[in-house]
Short mmCIF file of C-alpha atoms in Angstrom, two decimals:
data_model
loop_
_atom_site.label_atom_id
_atom_site.label_comp_id
_atom_site.label_asym_id
_atom_site.label_seq_id
_atom_site.Cartn_x
_atom_site.Cartn_y
_atom_site.Cartn_z
CA MET A 1 -16.72 7.53 26.00
CA SER A 2 -19.34 10.18 26.80
CA VAL A 3 -19.92 13.06 24.38
CA THR A 4 -18.67 15.51 27.03
CA ARG A 5 -15.41 13.67 27.67
CA GLU A 6 -14.84 13.37 23.93
CA LYS A 7 -15.48 17.10 23.51
CA ILE A 8 -12.99 17.94 26.27
CA LEU A 9 -10.29 15.82 24.65
CA THR A 10 -10.86 17.22 21.18
CA ASN A 11 -10.58 20.78 22.42
CA ALA A 12 -7.59 19.95 24.61
CA ARG A 13 -5.77 18.38 21.65
CA GLU A 14 -6.40 21.47 19.52
CA LEU A 15 -5.27 23.92 22.19
CA PHE A 16 -2.18 21.91 23.16
CA ALA A 17 -1.16 21.60 19.50
CA ARG A 18 -1.71 25.30 18.84
CA ASN A 19 -0.36 26.88 22.04
CA GLY A 20 1.78 24.28 23.76
CA ILE A 21 1.32 22.89 27.25
CA ASP A 22 2.54 25.97 29.15
CA LYS A 23 0.11 28.35 27.50
CA THR A 24 -2.87 26.02 27.70
CA SER A 25 -4.84 26.05 30.95
CA ILE A 26 -7.45 23.62 32.18
CA ARG A 27 -9.69 26.67 32.33
CA ALA A 28 -9.13 27.41 28.62
CA VAL A 29 -9.88 23.81 27.66
CA ALA A 30 -13.02 23.90 29.75
CA ALA A 31 -14.13 27.17 28.11
CA ALA A 32 -13.48 25.78 24.62
CA ALA A 33 -15.43 22.63 25.43
CA ASP A 34 -18.12 24.67 27.13
CA VAL A 35 -17.95 22.79 30.43
CA ASP A 36 -16.97 23.62 34.00
CA PRO A 37 -13.20 23.47 34.76
CA ALA A 38 -13.96 21.29 37.76
CA LEU A 39 -15.36 18.67 35.40
CA VAL A 40 -12.12 18.62 33.38
CA HIS A 41 -10.16 18.11 36.61
CA HIS A 42 -12.56 15.45 37.71
CA TYR A 43 -12.27 13.47 34.48
CA TYR A 44 -8.60 13.95 33.68
CA GLY A 45 -6.66 15.13 36.76
CA THR A 46 -3.66 17.42 36.21
CA LYS A 47 -2.91 19.32 33.02
CA GLU A 48 -0.10 16.85 32.24
CA GLN A 49 -2.52 13.96 32.62
CA LEU A 50 -5.04 15.72 30.39
CA PHE A 51 -2.26 16.14 27.84
CA ALA A 52 -1.44 12.43 27.97
CA ALA A 53 -5.12 11.61 27.49
CA ALA A 54 -5.49 14.13 24.67
CA ILE A 55 -2.64 12.66 22.66
CA ASP A 56 -3.95 9.21 23.50
CA LEU A 57 -0.83 8.21 25.40
CA PRO A 58 -1.69 4.88 26.99
CA ILE A 59 0.79 5.48 29.82
CA ASP A 60 1.04 8.15 32.49
CA PRO A 61 4.33 9.97 31.80
CA GLU A 62 4.55 11.17 35.41
CA GLU A 63 4.48 7.61 36.62
CA VAL A 64 6.99 6.40 34.03
CA LEU A 65 9.45 9.21 34.75
CA ALA A 66 9.09 8.98 38.54
CA PRO A 67 12.20 6.77 39.08
CA LEU A 68 14.35 9.52 37.54
CA TRP A 69 13.65 11.94 40.35
CA GLU A 70 15.27 9.53 42.80
CA THR A 71 18.31 8.88 40.61
CA PRO A 72 21.46 10.88 41.53
CA ALA A 73 22.44 13.35 38.79
CA GLU A 74 25.69 11.41 38.22
CA GLN A 75 23.74 8.33 37.15
CA LEU A 76 21.02 9.97 35.07
CA GLY A 77 22.75 9.22 31.74
CA ASP A 78 22.62 5.48 32.17
CA ALA A 79 19.21 5.61 33.88
CA LEU A 80 17.64 7.55 31.00
CA VAL A 81 18.70 4.98 28.41
CA ARG A 82 17.43 2.12 30.54
CA LEU A 83 14.15 3.93 31.17
CA VAL A 84 13.41 5.16 27.64
CA LEU A 85 14.34 2.21 25.42
CA PRO A 86 12.20 -0.43 27.17
CA LEU A 87 9.18 1.87 26.71
CA TRP A 88 9.59 1.40 22.97
CA ASP A 89 10.08 -2.34 23.34
CA SER A 90 6.75 -2.65 25.18
CA PRO A 91 3.45 -3.46 23.42
CA VAL A 92 2.43 0.20 23.83
CA GLY A 93 5.69 1.30 22.22
CA SER A 94 5.32 -1.12 19.33
CA GLY A 95 1.86 0.23 18.58
CA PHE A 96 3.23 3.74 18.63
CA ILE A 97 6.07 2.80 16.27
CA ALA A 98 3.62 1.23 13.85
CA THR A 99 1.60 4.47 13.90
CA ILE A 100 4.62 6.66 13.23
CA ARG A 101 5.78 4.40 10.41
CA SER A 102 2.37 4.41 8.78
CA LEU A 103 2.12 8.21 9.16
CA MET A 104 5.49 8.60 7.48
CA GLY A 105 4.75 6.08 4.75
CA ASP A 106 6.87 3.12 3.69
CA SER A 107 9.03 5.02 1.24
CA ALA A 108 9.79 7.83 3.66
CA VAL A 109 11.19 5.17 6.00
CA ASN A 110 12.67 2.64 3.59
CA LEU A 111 14.48 4.97 1.24
CA PRO A 112 16.52 6.92 3.80
CA ARG A 113 17.16 3.69 5.69
CA SER A 114 18.44 2.03 2.59
CA TYR A 115 20.75 4.93 1.81
CA LEU A 116 22.03 5.23 5.37
CA GLN A 117 22.50 1.51 5.77
CA GLU A 118 23.84 0.48 2.40
CA VAL A 119 25.77 3.50 1.24
CA ILE A 120 26.76 5.93 4.00
CA THR A 121 27.25 3.36 6.77
CA VAL A 122 29.36 1.16 4.53
CA ARG A 123 31.59 4.01 3.38
CA ILE A 124 32.19 5.40 6.85
CA ALA A 125 32.52 1.92 8.36
CA SER A 126 35.46 1.16 6.09
CA ARG A 127 37.31 4.15 7.60
CA VAL A 128 36.83 3.16 11.25
CA ASP A 129 36.60 -0.63 11.19
CA ASN A 130 38.80 -1.16 14.21
CA PRO A 131 38.58 -3.81 15.58
CA PRO A 132 37.38 -5.41 12.33
CA GLY A 133 33.61 -5.81 12.34
CA SER A 134 32.93 -2.75 14.53
CA GLY A 135 32.82 -0.17 11.73
CA LYS A 136 29.13 -0.42 10.85
CA ILE A 137 27.97 -0.12 14.44
CA ARG A 138 30.34 2.79 15.00
CA ALA A 139 28.92 4.56 11.93
CA GLN A 140 25.35 3.88 13.01
CA TYR A 141 25.91 5.32 16.49
CA VAL A 142 27.09 8.43 14.67
CA ALA A 143 23.97 8.34 12.51
CA SER A 144 21.83 8.07 15.65
CA GLN A 145 23.32 11.24 17.17
CA LEU A 146 23.16 13.17 13.91
CA ILE A 147 19.57 12.13 13.16
CA GLY A 148 18.63 13.19 16.68
CA VAL A 149 20.26 16.60 16.32
CA VAL A 150 18.47 17.14 13.02
CA MET A 151 15.15 16.12 14.60
CA ALA A 152 15.71 18.34 17.65
CA ARG A 153 17.01 21.35 15.72
CA TYR A 154 14.95 21.32 12.52
CA ILE A 155 11.90 19.08 12.84
CA LEU A 156 10.86 19.52 16.47
CA ALA A 157 12.74 22.86 16.64
CA LEU A 158 13.20 22.51 20.40
CA ASP A 159 13.64 25.82 22.15
CA PRO A 160 16.38 26.89 23.12
CA PHE A 161 18.24 24.07 21.26
CA LYS A 162 17.25 25.37 17.82
CA SER A 163 19.11 28.64 18.49
CA LEU A 164 22.52 27.03 19.00
CA SER A 165 25.06 27.79 16.27
CA VAL A 166 26.60 25.04 14.16
CA ASP A 167 29.92 25.81 15.87
CA GLN A 168 28.43 25.28 19.30
CA ILE A 169 26.82 22.01 18.28
CA ALA A 170 30.04 20.83 16.65
CA GLU A 171 31.94 21.63 19.84
CA THR A 172 29.56 19.56 21.95
CA ILE A 173 28.68 16.60 19.73
CA GLY A 174 31.87 16.47 17.63
CA PRO A 175 33.68 14.71 20.50
CA THR A 176 30.72 12.34 20.93
CA LEU A 177 30.83 11.32 17.28
CA GLN A 178 34.61 11.00 17.42
CA CYS A 179 34.30 8.72 20.41
CA TYR A 180 31.78 6.52 18.56
CA LEU A 181 34.11 6.40 15.54
CA THR A 182 37.51 5.85 17.10
CA GLY A 183 36.92 5.46 20.84
CA PRO A 184 36.49 2.26 22.88
CA PRO A 185 34.91 -0.46 20.70
CA PRO A 186 31.13 -0.58 21.19
CA GLY A 187 29.39 -3.86 21.97
CA LEU A 188 28.32 -5.71 18.80
CA PRO A 189 25.09 -7.63 18.17
CA SER A 190 25.51 -11.23 19.18
CA ARG A 191 23.97 -12.88 16.15
CA MET B 1 10.31 15.22 -18.39
CA SER B 2 9.77 12.54 -21.05
CA VAL B 3 7.36 9.70 -20.41
CA THR B 4 10.27 7.25 -20.53
CA ARG B 5 12.34 9.10 -17.93
CA GLU B 6 9.28 9.43 -15.71
CA LYS B 7 8.61 5.68 -16.06
CA ILE B 8 12.19 4.84 -15.13
CA LEU B 9 12.01 6.99 -11.99
CA THR B 10 8.65 5.60 -10.90
CA ASN B 11 9.87 2.03 -11.22
CA ALA B 12 13.18 2.86 -9.55
CA ARG B 13 11.38 4.45 -6.58
CA GLU B 14 9.20 1.37 -6.16
CA LEU B 15 12.08 -1.09 -6.37
CA PHE B 16 14.36 0.91 -4.06
CA ALA B 17 11.58 1.25 -1.48
CA ARG B 18 10.73 -2.44 -1.65
CA ASN B 19 14.17 -4.03 -1.91
CA GLY B 20 16.70 -1.44 -0.79
CA ILE B 21 19.61 -0.09 -2.80
CA ASP B 22 21.83 -3.17 -2.57
CA LYS B 23 19.25 -5.55 -3.97
CA THR B 24 18.07 -3.23 -6.73
CA SER B 25 20.06 -3.28 -9.97
CA ILE B 26 19.96 -0.86 -12.85
CA ARG B 27 19.06 -3.94 -14.90
CA ALA B 28 16.01 -4.64 -12.69
CA VAL B 29 14.83 -1.04 -12.94
CA ALA B 30 15.25 -1.15 -16.71
CA ALA B 31 13.28 -4.39 -16.91
CA ALA B 32 10.48 -2.99 -14.75
CA ALA B 33 10.32 0.16 -16.89
CA ASP B 34 10.59 -1.93 -20.04
CA VAL B 35 13.62 -0.06 -21.42
CA ASP B 36 17.23 -0.91 -22.16
CA PRO B 37 19.63 -0.75 -19.15
CA ALA B 38 21.97 1.43 -21.21
CA LEU B 39 19.25 4.04 -21.39
CA VAL B 40 18.93 4.12 -17.60
CA HIS B 41 22.70 4.61 -17.32
CA HIS B 42 22.59 7.26 -19.98
CA TYR B 43 19.84 9.26 -18.26
CA TYR B 44 20.81 8.80 -14.61
CA GLY B 45 24.43 7.62 -14.29
CA THR B 46 25.31 5.32 -11.37
CA LYS B 47 22.82 3.45 -9.21
CA GLU B 48 23.40 5.94 -6.37
CA GLN B 49 22.65 8.82 -8.70
CA LEU B 50 19.51 7.05 -9.93
CA PHE B 51 18.53 6.65 -6.29
CA ALA B 52 19.02 10.37 -5.63
CA ALA B 53 16.90 11.19 -8.69
CA ALA B 54 14.21 8.66 -7.72
CA ILE B 55 13.75 10.15 -4.27
CA ASP B 56 13.91 13.59 -5.82
CA LEU B 57 17.03 14.58 -3.91
CA PRO B 58 18.06 17.93 -5.36
CA ILE B 59 21.72 17.33 -4.45
CA ASP B 60 24.18 14.64 -5.45
CA PRO B 61 25.06 12.84 -2.21
CA GLU B 62 28.38 11.65 -3.66
CA GLU B 63 29.44 15.20 -4.25
CA VAL B 64 28.27 16.42 -0.85
CA LEU B 65 30.03 13.62 0.99
CA ALA B 66 33.24 13.84 -1.04
CA PRO B 67 35.15 16.04 1.48
CA LEU B 68 34.76 13.29 4.09
CA TRP B 69 36.95 10.88 2.17
CA GLU B 70 39.87 13.27 2.52
CA THR B 71 39.31 13.92 6.22
CA PRO B 72 41.55 11.92 8.60
CA ALA B 73 39.57 9.45 10.74
CA GLU B 74 40.54 11.38 13.89
CA GLN B 75 38.69 14.47 12.64
CA LEU B 76 35.61 12.83 11.17
CA GLY B 77 33.45 13.58 14.23
CA ASP B 78 33.76 17.32 13.91
CA ALA B 79 33.73 17.21 10.10
CA LEU B 80 30.46 15.27 10.01
CA VAL B 81 28.64 17.83 12.14
CA ARG B 82 29.95 20.69 10.04
CA LEU B 83 29.00 18.89 6.83
CA VAL B 84 25.54 17.66 7.78
CA LEU B 85 24.00 20.62 9.62
CA PRO B 86 24.57 23.26 6.91
CA LEU B 87 22.78 20.95 4.45
CA TRP B 88 19.65 21.42 6.50
CA ASP B 89 20.20 25.16 6.77
CA SER B 90 20.31 25.46 2.96
CA PRO B 91 17.23 26.27 0.84
CA VAL B 92 17.12 22.63 -0.26
CA GLY B 93 17.19 21.54 3.37
CA SER B 94 14.45 23.95 4.37
CA GLY B 95 12.20 22.60 1.64
CA PHE B 96 12.86 19.08 2.84
CA ILE B 97 12.09 20.03 6.44
CA ALA B 98 8.80 21.60 5.37
CA THR B 99 7.91 18.37 3.55
CA ILE B 100 8.71 16.19 6.55
CA ARG B 101 6.73 18.44 8.87
CA SER B 102 3.72 18.43 6.59
CA LEU B 103 3.95 14.65 6.18
CA MET B 104 4.00 14.24 9.95
CA GLY B 105 1.23 16.76 10.56
CA ASP B 106 1.25 19.71 12.93
CA SER B 107 0.04 17.82 15.97
CA ALA B 108 2.57 15.02 15.52
CA VAL B 109 5.29 17.67 15.70
CA ASN B 110 3.84 20.21 18.13
CA LEU B 111 2.55 17.87 20.80
CA PRO B 112 5.77 15.91 21.44
CA ARG B 113 7.74 19.15 21.17
CA SER B 114 5.58 20.81 23.74
CA TYR B 115 5.94 17.90 26.12
CA LEU B 116 9.69 17.61 25.64
CA GLN B 117 10.25 21.32 25.88
CA GLU B 118 7.89 22.36 28.61
CA VAL B 119 7.71 19.32 30.86
CA ILE B 120 10.61 16.90 30.47
CA THR B 121 13.31 19.46 29.66
CA VAL B 122 12.29 21.65 32.56
CA ARG B 123 12.27 18.80 35.04
CA ILE B 124 15.63 17.43 34.00
CA ALA B 125 17.12 20.90 33.62
CA SER B 126 16.45 21.66 37.26
CA ARG B 127 18.62 18.67 38.21
CA VAL B 128 21.65 19.65 36.13
CA ASP B 129 21.50 23.44 35.94
CA ASN B 130 25.22 23.98 36.51
CA PRO B 131 26.33 26.62 35.70
CA PRO B 132 22.89 28.22 36.12
CA GLY B 133 21.18 28.63 32.78
CA SER B 134 22.78 25.56 31.16
CA GLY B 135 20.25 22.99 32.34
CA LYS B 136 17.78 23.23 29.45
CA ILE B 137 20.45 22.94 26.78
CA ARG B 138 22.02 20.01 28.63
CA ALA B 139 18.65 18.27 28.77
CA GLN B 140 17.97 18.95 25.09
CA TYR B 141 21.32 17.50 24.01
CA VAL B 142 20.24 14.39 25.88
CA ALA B 143 16.90 14.48 24.08
CA SER B 144 18.72 14.75 20.74
CA GLN B 145 20.74 11.58 21.38
CA LEU B 146 17.77 9.65 22.73
CA ILE B 147 15.47 10.70 19.88
CA GLY B 148 18.16 9.64 17.43
CA VAL B 149 18.59 6.23 19.04
CA VAL B 150 14.84 5.69 18.96
CA MET B 151 14.74 6.71 15.29
CA ALA B 152 17.70 4.48 14.38
CA ARG B 153 16.57 1.49 16.42
CA TYR B 154 12.79 1.52 16.06
CA ILE B 155 11.67 3.75 13.20
CA LEU B 156 14.41 3.31 10.61
CA ALA B 157 15.43 -0.02 12.18
CA LEU B 158 18.99 0.31 10.90
CA ASP B 159 20.74 -2.99 10.48
CA PRO B 160 22.87 -4.04 12.48
CA PHE B 161 22.07 -1.24 14.98
CA LYS B 162 18.55 -2.53 15.68
CA SER B 163 19.99 -5.81 17.01
CA LEU B 164 21.99 -4.21 19.83
CA SER B 165 20.72 -4.97 23.32
CA VAL B 166 19.55 -2.21 25.66
CA ASP B 167 22.59 -3.00 27.85
CA GLN B 168 24.96 -2.47 24.94
CA ILE B 169 23.33 0.81 23.98
CA ALA B 170 23.34 1.99 27.60
CA GLU B 171 27.05 1.17 27.82
CA THR B 172 27.84 3.25 24.75
CA ILE B 173 25.47 6.20 24.98
CA GLY B 174 25.05 6.33 28.78
CA PRO B 175 28.45 8.11 29.09
CA THR B 176 27.47 10.47 26.24
CA LEU B 177 24.28 11.50 28.02
CA GLN B 178 26.12 11.81 31.31
CA CYS B 179 28.65 14.10 29.67
CA TYR B 180 25.86 16.30 28.29
CA LEU B 181 24.23 16.42 31.73
CA THR B 182 27.17 16.94 34.06
CA GLY B 183 30.24 17.35 31.83
CA PRO B 184 31.84 20.55 30.51
CA PRO B 185 29.20 23.29 30.10
CA PRO B 186 27.91 23.39 26.51
CA GLY B 187 27.77 26.67 24.59
CA LEU B 188 24.49 28.52 25.10
CA PRO B 189 22.45 30.45 22.52
CA SER B 190 23.56 34.05 22.45
CA ARG B 191 20.18 35.71 22.43
#
C-alpha cells in the first residue's frame, strides 16, 4: 500500500474512533492526512466504504446488507438472523473471532464461559427442563439475550438504548426471556 | 495477602481458565499450589467461592443469585432482567465495565458502536419507525439480541448453544427480533 493511502487510513481510523461516523467527513480525513478530498474519494469511495477500509473490514457492509432493503418489514426478524450468523461462519468471520478472542485474552473468555456454562446454566436449566433435555439450551438463549443487553447498554453504550430504564428493558425483554424459558421447546443440537 | 493465599489464587486462576470449573477440583488447586486441600477450603470455602476469588469477583455469585431459586419458573424472565442489570449499574459493575472497555481498547468499542448506531440502526429504524420515534430503539433491541447470540455462539462458544444450527437459531430468535421490530411499541427513553 502506498504511503499516502496508509496515511489516509490511519487518520480516518483515528477520527472515526474519536468522533464517530456521523461527525467525521471525508474532508476532515483529507485535511488530517494532508491530501485532497478528491483523492480520498478516489481511493476509498463513500464515507461508509472508507470506514470499512479503516477498520480493515474485508467485506463491504453495504453489499452484505443490501438484501435487507428488499425484505418486507414483517420478515426482517428471520432475515437478519440468516444474514448475520453466516457472516461469522465464513472465513472472514472466523478470522475476526480469533482477533476478538486474542484481544480479550484466554482467561477473559474461558472464565466467564466456564461459570455461565457449568454453574448458572446448570442451575437455571434444572428449573425449566421441559421437555427433559431442553433446559440448558433454554438457559443459554436467555444468556444470549442478557449478554447482548449488557453489551449494548454498558459496553457499547448504544445511543439511545443506553438511556432506557431497567423497568423499560424488563418490560420488553422479560417476555422474551420467559418465552425462551417456558415457551415452545427450542430446537436442540443434533449430536 | 499472604504468599500462600496468593499462590492458591494464582494456581486456581490458571486451572479454572485451562480446564473449566467442572474439571478443576479443590484438590487439584491445592496440589498445584503445593498446600493441603483443607487449607484451600479454610481460606476460600466452596469451589464456586474459590472461583469468584480467583477471578477477583468482588461479589459472591451464590448470594446474588439466591433470590432466583425462590422465584416461580413463570416469573424468571422478568426476575432475571431485574437481577442482572442493577449489578452492572452498581459501583462494582462500573469498575468491571471500565476494565472490559480498557481490555478491548477504545477503537474496538467506538468503531463498531459508531457503525451500529449511525449506519445500521438508522437504516433499519427507517423501516420500522412505528409509532414515529420508536424505530431506533426497536433496531437496537434487535442489535442486543444479535450481539448476544454472536457472543454466546462464537466468542464464548457456550456448550451446547454453539452446536445449534443457523436454522434452529433463526426459528427461536427470529420471532423475538420480529417482535422487537414490529410488535408492541417498546418504552422510549424519557429525555
